[in-house]
Amino acid sequence: MTTTQAPVAPAQQNTSTDITVEVVYRGIFQKTLAQRICRGVVLAARKSGHPGTAFARYGDSPERNGVPAKQFAVVAADDTQLEASMARYEPSVVDVTVAVDDTLVKGVESWAWYGRQPIWKPTKADGFVIVTSDKSPDEVLAQTDKAERPYTLAIVPGGASFAGLWVYKDDHTDWRVLGAIAKVAPEWLPLQQVKALVREQTKDETAVASVQFGHDATVFRPVAVGEGTSGHEVLQFEKPGWTTMRPGIVVDARKPGERNPFYKKYGARTQRPVVNFDTCIKCTMCWLDCPDECFEVTPTGHYEVVYEACIGCGICAQVCPVKDCIVMVDELKFDENQDKWQLWQKDRAAYNAWFEQKSGVSAEPKSKAAAAATGGDD
Amino acid sequence: MAVEVKATPTTEVETEQLLTGCEAIAEAIRLADVDVMAAYPIRPYDGVMQAAAKLIANGKMDVEYIVADGEHSQFEIVKHASAVGSRVFVGSSGVGWFYAFEAIAVTAGLRLPVVAICGNRALDDPGAFGTEHNDSLAVRDLGWLLPWAETAQESMDLALMAWRVAEDKRVSLPIAIGLDGAFLTHSQQPVKVPTKAAVDAFLPKYDLGDRLLHPDNPITIAPQVDQDWLMEIRRQNDAAMRKALTVITEAHADFKRIFGRGGDSPFLDEYMTDDAEVVFFGQGTLALPMKVAIRRLRAQGHKVGLVRLKWFRPFPTQEIVKSLTRFKAVGVIDRDYSFGSPFYGGVLYNEVRSALYSQTKRPTVVGFIAGLGGREIEQPMANEIFEKTMAAGRGDLSVGDQCHWIGVRD
């Protein structure tokens, strides 16, 4: 947002020429939700006479299940101001970032890899990061990259929603988020106009009430520089020029058995598998069926998860024949990506305590009879 | 298929053989020690298939000869073979060339030195086997090197040049030699076939260096790059195409030294131009009837000559400017079309005009569309081309700055 005087006076006092909102979401499942929010921003601002545009990040298409993706809404004082935001893939600076799944605060990484980025990376100084979450602002902040600029974290009550997906019952997440955006940017989105838009579109007073609820229930948490976690890996790379690039579109590949140190997939993860090595029967099913080859064989013949490669798809937990041996756990309960077998090897009691605390299930090996019943052989 | 190749006799000497353009190319495949060739029949390119198969059957050549299930696979096979370090040959014609177009386009992007011939043929429909250059010319913007041959001898010579230039690390681009259907592909002429030793002295071994796709050299070729990388990759192709001018010049000098052929310029073949006032300009076999016309016109006292273009890509702009600015008028003869282009001219016509644009002293350029579908260029047509070019040279605006169809029934 630039600070030059707007040529057209908007509804409220407004000294900027444009506003950009980005919605960060889980690919495919939340696509319609993100689209509804972005379209809502543009259409509500239109009621004040402001032109706008909404678009999805081209590099995310076709979206992959669960992989972070972005859509944008840009509203400007007039058509001339809007042009500066047109014909772009992605705004480099936004006024408001919206994350519709709180695990996204651990970082955003699209499938067309640009490296894991902090959720606030494009958010301008003194801008807003709106997160839908059932957690407290401090819990969310504890998993967000350490701030380099001050911003305000805003929590809209609610979980990660599939609202708008054709198989999923609508839960008004889109309307609540629009209410929250009206709260952080009233000069562009006056609450009354958002409500008027939703009333027109839905003819449903409960939807209008959800706008009001999102507006009223959103909690602000000002974030100072340095607040947040430094636990997330920061990757940087240089883009070579045409004189320094290898010809023939050639890049180094990995040698057999080697993992690509630059290819991280954990941005796609909302849950992660944790393994009870004491009940593992070494059947190889997780290792065989993992679509991303995340499991490494340990010297004891167990299989440990390489968390940097895991997208949290849950197939290992599904194919594991032993009950509660692989448990999928909320990603926000973790602030690191260390492999865990060595801890178990060193101190089983400590590891099992960690396993129980994270997974909420007992680490106690079942009786022989119970193990035999599940086909296992402890 | 393992073929027992008889040991080359140490007393091997250069021979003269009566060969078609296609057979001359097959001899070049043998002499260049090609590793992999992929084949799929379409006239007129298929002459090379047959000639190469015969050399293999007679125990004179050992090459992995893969018959593909269509042109798309055919060009993909050599692309991949090239990436794993094989010297390759491939070819097609007309719509077969177009069926392979996806593979053709990516081969240039990948900088793989695939050597091909395009046996130039009209694009169906309607069905026609005769020559037109629009098949080759369709790839003119993609990074393929495009030379055109006039004779069977030049077909072989350009093929030997092709592996040398394409595989040069400074270039590393694919190349498609244009061979006019029938007039060149299926017409026999005496051809000097050099010794293997002489070819070995001219043509180094194919070496991809650290771009070789091999388990000991793990690389990924052509990952998704998006807008972050693509422009740099295109710029590399641009630089390679620029560099090709130098590499062709070097190869041409070496070729002349070793084989004693190739003419003065690597890019242009000038005929009776020393005192010429007007010249014809074109490529491929249309030079032959035009030379006949020139001799006849000279006998009548007209100062006329021919400039034949040997390399269309890279376009030798400086050489063309230097040559053509000597004349009053240039008649560019296109055996192709470019419907709706400036002045409704052919491809060559507009390229030549563009090359001359910034010259203060420049000839009038007249365009001619002639010989489409392999129609023979007869002497009355050559006369008409000459008269219009002369008129343009005299400043007749009703003739210059436009394009004329020659030998077409009204």
PDB file of N, CA and C in Angstrom, chain A residues 58-59 89 111-114 237-256, chain B residues 109-111 169 210-211 215-229 231-233 235-236 239:
ATOM      1  N   TYR A  58      -0.740 -18.502  -9.833  1.00  0.00           N
ATOM      2  CA  TYR A  58      -0.672 -19.378 -11.007  1.00  0.00           C
ATOM      3  C   TYR A  58       0.205 -20.602 -10.739  1.00  0.00           C
ATOM      4  N   GLY A  59       1.305 -20.373 -10.000  1.00  0.00           N
ATOM      5  CA  GLY A  59       2.246 -21.464  -9.742  1.00  0.00           C
ATOM      6  C   GLY A  59       1.660 -22.564  -8.882  1.00  0.00           C
ATOM      7  N   TYR A  89       1.788 -12.333 -10.909  1.00  0.00           N
ATOM      8  CA  TYR A  89       1.524 -13.667 -10.360  1.00  0.00           C
ATOM      9  C   TYR A  89       1.149 -13.578  -8.886  1.00  0.00           C
ATOM     10  N   TRP A 111       3.838 -26.079  -4.019  1.00  0.00           N
ATOM     11  CA  TRP A 111       4.405 -27.279  -4.668  1.00  0.00           C
ATOM     12  C   TRP A 111       5.385 -26.893  -5.747  1.00  0.00           C
ATOM     13  N   ALA A 112       5.166 -25.763  -6.392  1.00  0.00           N
ATOM     14  CA  ALA A 112       6.196 -25.234  -7.291  1.00  0.00           C
ATOM     15  C   ALA A 112       7.177 -24.514  -6.381  1.00  0.00           C
ATOM     16  N   TRP A 113       8.261 -25.154  -6.053  1.00  0.00           N
ATOM     17  CA  TRP A 113       9.025 -24.833  -4.861  1.00  0.00           C
ATOM     18  C   TRP A 113       9.682 -23.451  -4.912  1.00  0.00           C
ATOM     19  N   TYR A 114       9.344 -22.625  -3.965  1.00  0.00           N
ATOM     20  CA  TYR A 114      10.066 -21.368  -3.794  1.00  0.00           C
ATOM     21  C   TYR A 114      10.707 -21.326  -2.421  1.00  0.00           C
ATOM     22  N   PHE A 237      18.630 -19.492  -1.320  1.00  0.00           N
ATOM     23  CA  PHE A 237      19.423 -19.890  -2.470  1.00  0.00           C
ATOM     24  C   PHE A 237      19.483 -18.739  -3.454  1.00  0.00           C
ATOM     25  N   GLU A 238      20.518 -18.771  -4.259  1.00  0.00           N
ATOM     26  CA  GLU A 238      20.728 -17.734  -5.261  1.00  0.00           C
ATOM     27  C   GLU A 238      20.185 -18.207  -6.593  1.00  0.00           C
ATOM     28  N   LYS A 239      19.628 -17.305  -7.348  1.00  0.00           N
ATOM     29  CA  LYS A 239      19.236 -17.651  -8.712  1.00  0.00           C
ATOM     30  C   LYS A 239      20.368 -17.252  -9.641  1.00  0.00           C
ATOM     31  N   PRO A 240      20.970 -18.219 -10.319  1.00  0.00           N
ATOM     32  CA  PRO A 240      22.084 -17.873 -11.196  1.00  0.00           C
ATOM     33  C   PRO A 240      21.620 -17.152 -12.451  1.00  0.00           C
ATOM     34  N   GLY A 241      22.534 -16.471 -13.092  1.00  0.00           N
ATOM     35  CA  GLY A 241      22.244 -15.788 -14.356  1.00  0.00           C
ATOM     36  C   GLY A 241      22.513 -16.707 -15.533  1.00  0.00           C
ATOM     37  N   TRP A 242      22.199 -16.236 -16.720  1.00  0.00           N
ATOM     38  CA  TRP A 242      22.330 -17.120 -17.886  1.00  0.00           C
ATOM     39  C   TRP A 242      23.779 -17.471 -18.177  1.00  0.00           C
ATOM     40  N   THR A 243      24.702 -16.632 -17.740  1.00  0.00           N
ATOM     41  CA  THR A 243      26.115 -16.929 -17.993  1.00  0.00           C
ATOM     42  C   THR A 243      26.673 -17.915 -16.977  1.00  0.00           C
ATOM     43  N   THR A 244      26.028 -18.052 -15.826  1.00  0.00           N
ATOM     44  CA  THR A 244      26.554 -18.948 -14.799  1.00  0.00           C
ATOM     45  C   THR A 244      25.760 -20.248 -14.681  1.00  0.00           C
ATOM     46  N   MET A 245      24.561 -20.283 -15.272  1.00  0.00           N
ATOM     47  CA  MET A 245      23.770 -21.510 -15.240  1.00  0.00           C
ATOM     48  C   MET A 245      24.384 -22.564 -16.135  1.00  0.00           C
ATOM     49  N   ARG A 246      24.232 -23.826 -15.746  1.00  0.00           N
ATOM     50  CA  ARG A 246      24.659 -24.904 -16.649  1.00  0.00           C
ATOM     51  C   ARG A 246      23.725 -24.919 -17.855  1.00  0.00           C
ATOM     52  N   PRO A 247      24.284 -25.159 -19.037  1.00  0.00           N
ATOM     53  CA  PRO A 247      23.414 -25.227 -20.217  1.00  0.00           C
ATOM     54  C   PRO A 247      22.606 -26.526 -20.225  1.00  0.00           C
ATOM     55  N   GLY A 248      21.565 -26.541 -21.025  1.00  0.00           N
ATOM     56  CA  GLY A 248      20.807 -27.767 -21.219  1.00  0.00           C
ATOM     57  C   GLY A 248      19.793 -28.061 -20.133  1.00  0.00           C
ATOM     58  N   ILE A 249      19.450 -27.045 -19.324  1.00  0.00           N
ATOM     59  CA  ILE A 249      18.442 -27.204 -18.260  1.00  0.00           C
ATOM     60  C   ILE A 249      18.825 -28.382 -17.362  1.00  0.00           C
ATOM     61  N   VAL A 250      20.071 -28.381 -16.939  1.00  0.00           N
ATOM     62  CA  VAL A 250      20.601 -29.484 -16.138  1.00  0.00           C
ATOM     63  C   VAL A 250      20.814 -29.011 -14.700  1.00  0.00           C
ATOM     64  N   VAL A 251      20.321 -29.785 -13.747  1.00  0.00           N
ATOM     65  CA  VAL A 251      20.620 -29.512 -12.337  1.00  0.00           C
ATOM     66  C   VAL A 251      21.137 -30.797 -11.709  1.00  0.00           C
ATOM     67  N   ASP A 252      21.908 -30.632 -10.647  1.00  0.00           N
ATOM     68  CA  ASP A 252      22.416 -31.801  -9.941  1.00  0.00           C
ATOM     69  C   ASP A 252      21.268 -32.628  -9.413  1.00  0.00           C
ATOM     70  N   ALA A 253      21.392 -33.933  -9.553  1.00  0.00           N
ATOM     71  CA  ALA A 253      20.413 -34.824  -8.938  1.00  0.00           C
ATOM     72  C   ALA A 253      21.061 -35.467  -7.712  1.00  0.00           C
ATOM     73  N   ARG A 254      20.297 -36.258  -6.999  1.00  0.00           N
ATOM     74  CA  ARG A 254      20.826 -36.916  -5.801  1.00  0.00           C
ATOM     75  C   ARG A 254      21.448 -38.246  -6.172  1.00  0.00           C
ATOM     76  N   LYS A 255      22.482 -38.609  -5.463  1.00  0.00           N
ATOM     77  CA  LYS A 255      23.041 -39.941  -5.644  1.00  0.00           C
ATOM     78  C   LYS A 255      22.117 -40.945  -4.953  1.00  0.00           C
ATOM     79  N   PRO A 256      22.180 -42.219  -5.352  1.00  0.00           N
ATOM     80  CA  PRO A 256      21.300 -43.210  -4.721  1.00  0.00           C
ATOM     81  C   PRO A 256      21.446 -43.184  -3.192  1.00  0.00           C
TER      82      PRO A 256
ATOM     83  N   GLY B 109      15.325 -26.842 -26.835  1.00  0.00           N
ATOM     84  CA  GLY B 109      15.362 -26.300 -25.476  1.00  0.00           C
ATOM     85  C   GLY B 109      16.353 -27.048 -24.605  1.00  0.00           C
ATOM     86  N   LEU B 110      16.474 -28.337 -24.829  1.00  0.00           N
ATOM     87  CA  LEU B 110      17.375 -29.172 -24.026  1.00  0.00           C
ATOM     88  C   LEU B 110      18.823 -29.090 -24.484  1.00  0.00           C
ATOM     89  N   ARG B 111      19.038 -28.380 -25.603  1.00  0.00           N
ATOM     90  CA  ARG B 111      20.408 -28.230 -26.129  1.00  0.00           C
ATOM     91  C   ARG B 111      21.035 -29.579 -26.447  1.00  0.00           C
ATOM     92  N   LYS B 169      30.541 -27.869 -28.013  1.00  0.00           N
ATOM     93  CA  LYS B 169      29.975 -27.460 -26.708  1.00  0.00           C
ATOM     94  C   LYS B 169      29.510 -26.006 -26.709  1.00  0.00           C
ATOM     95  N   ASP B 210      29.880 -32.917 -18.492  1.00  0.00           N
ATOM     96  CA  ASP B 210      29.127 -33.146 -17.250  1.00  0.00           C
ATOM     97  C   ASP B 210      27.617 -33.062 -17.455  1.00  0.00           C
ATOM     98  N   ARG B 211      27.190 -32.955 -18.722  1.00  0.00           N
ATOM     99  CA  ARG B 211      25.743 -33.019 -18.996  1.00  0.00           C
ATOM    100  C   ARG B 211      25.309 -34.426 -19.357  1.00  0.00           C
ATOM    101  N   PRO B 215      24.194 -42.953 -14.545  1.00  0.00           N
ATOM    102  CA  PRO B 215      24.096 -43.176 -13.089  1.00  0.00           C
ATOM    103  C   PRO B 215      25.293 -42.653 -12.310  1.00  0.00           C
ATOM    104  N   ASP B 216      26.467 -42.638 -12.932  1.00  0.00           N
ATOM    105  CA  ASP B 216      27.643 -42.124 -12.226  1.00  0.00           C
ATOM    106  C   ASP B 216      27.673 -40.600 -12.193  1.00  0.00           C
ATOM    107  N   ASN B 217      26.802 -39.984 -12.947  1.00  0.00           N
ATOM    108  CA  ASN B 217      26.756 -38.517 -13.002  1.00  0.00           C
ATOM    109  C   ASN B 217      25.303 -38.095 -12.800  1.00  0.00           C
ATOM    110  N   PRO B 218      24.804 -38.226 -11.555  1.00  0.00           N
ATOM    111  CA  PRO B 218      23.355 -38.002 -11.367  1.00  0.00           C
ATOM    112  C   PRO B 218      22.955 -36.552 -11.630  1.00  0.00           C
ATOM    113  N   ILE B 219      22.146 -36.374 -12.640  1.00  0.00           N
ATOM    114  CA  ILE B 219      21.621 -35.045 -12.959  1.00  0.00           C
ATOM    115  C   ILE B 219      20.132 -35.165 -13.274  1.00  0.00           C
ATOM    116  N   THR B 220      19.460 -34.053 -13.116  1.00  0.00           N
ATOM    117  CA  THR B 220      18.077 -33.979 -13.568  1.00  0.00           C
ATOM    118  C   THR B 220      18.050 -33.042 -14.764  1.00  0.00           C
ATOM    119  N   ILE B 221      17.417 -33.499 -15.847  1.00  0.00           N
ATOM    120  CA  ILE B 221      17.322 -32.660 -17.038  1.00  0.00           C
ATOM    121  C   ILE B 221      15.904 -32.135 -17.144  1.00  0.00           C
ATOM    122  N   ALA B 222      15.790 -30.823 -17.341  1.00  0.00           N
ATOM    123  CA  ALA B 222      14.506 -30.179 -17.595  1.00  0.00           C
ATOM    124  C   ALA B 222      13.500 -30.315 -16.462  1.00  0.00           C
ATOM    125  N   PRO B 223      13.848 -29.847 -15.250  1.00  0.00           N
ATOM    126  CA  PRO B 223      12.829 -29.769 -14.210  1.00  0.00           C
ATOM    127  C   PRO B 223      11.861 -28.617 -14.504  1.00  0.00           C
ATOM    128  N   GLN B 224      10.776 -28.552 -13.752  1.00  0.00           N
ATOM    129  CA  GLN B 224       9.871 -27.408 -13.854  1.00  0.00           C
ATOM    130  C   GLN B 224      10.655 -26.153 -13.467  1.00  0.00           C
ATOM    131  N   VAL B 225      10.626 -25.116 -14.295  1.00  0.00           N
ATOM    132  CA  VAL B 225      11.430 -23.934 -13.980  1.00  0.00           C
ATOM    133  C   VAL B 225      10.597 -22.673 -13.756  1.00  0.00           C
ATOM    134  N   ASP B 226       9.464 -22.583 -14.389  1.00  0.00           N
ATOM    135  CA  ASP B 226       8.608 -21.403 -14.265  1.00  0.00           C
ATOM    136  C   ASP B 226       9.314 -20.111 -14.665  1.00  0.00           C
ATOM    137  N   GLN B 227       8.675 -19.006 -14.321  1.00  0.00           N
ATOM    138  CA  GLN B 227       9.192 -17.718 -14.772  1.00  0.00           C
ATOM    139  C   GLN B 227      10.504 -17.342 -14.083  1.00  0.00           C
ATOM    140  N   ASP B 228      10.840 -18.052 -13.001  1.00  0.00           N
ATOM    141  CA  ASP B 228      12.075 -17.738 -12.289  1.00  0.00           C
ATOM    142  C   ASP B 228      13.325 -18.075 -13.093  1.00  0.00           C
ATOM    143  N   TRP B 229      13.230 -19.009 -14.022  1.00  0.00           N
ATOM    144  CA  TRP B 229      14.422 -19.509 -14.702  1.00  0.00           C
ATOM    145  C   TRP B 229      14.323 -19.434 -16.213  1.00  0.00           C
ATOM    146  N   MET B 231      13.601 -17.415 -18.617  1.00  0.00           N
ATOM    147  CA  MET B 231      14.179 -16.378 -19.472  1.00  0.00           C
ATOM    148  C   MET B 231      15.695 -16.557 -19.585  1.00  0.00           C
ATOM    149  N   GLU B 232      16.343 -16.975 -18.511  1.00  0.00           N
ATOM    150  CA  GLU B 232      17.791 -17.230 -18.566  1.00  0.00           C
ATOM    151  C   GLU B 232      18.080 -18.399 -19.511  1.00  0.00           C
ATOM    152  N   ILE B 233      17.208 -19.406 -19.478  1.00  0.00           N
ATOM    153  CA  ILE B 233      17.413 -20.567 -20.361  1.00  0.00           C
ATOM    154  C   ILE B 233      17.260 -20.158 -21.821  1.00  0.00           C
ATOM    155  N   ARG B 235      17.796 -17.242 -22.992  1.00  0.00           N
ATOM    156  CA  ARG B 235      18.949 -16.399 -23.332  1.00  0.00           C
ATOM    157  C   ARG B 235      20.166 -17.262 -23.645  1.00  0.00           C
ATOM    158  N   GLN B 236      20.299 -18.394 -22.970  1.00  0.00           N
ATOM    159  CA  GLN B 236      21.396 -19.316 -23.274  1.00  0.00           C
ATOM    160  C   GLN B 236      21.260 -19.860 -24.695  1.00  0.00           C
ATOM    161  N   ALA B 239      22.352 -17.234 -27.063  1.00  0.00           N
ATOM    162  CA  ALA B 239      23.812 -17.104 -27.114  1.00  0.00           C
ATOM    163  C   ALA B 239      24.429 -18.237 -27.931  1.00  0.00           C
TER     164      ALA B 239
END
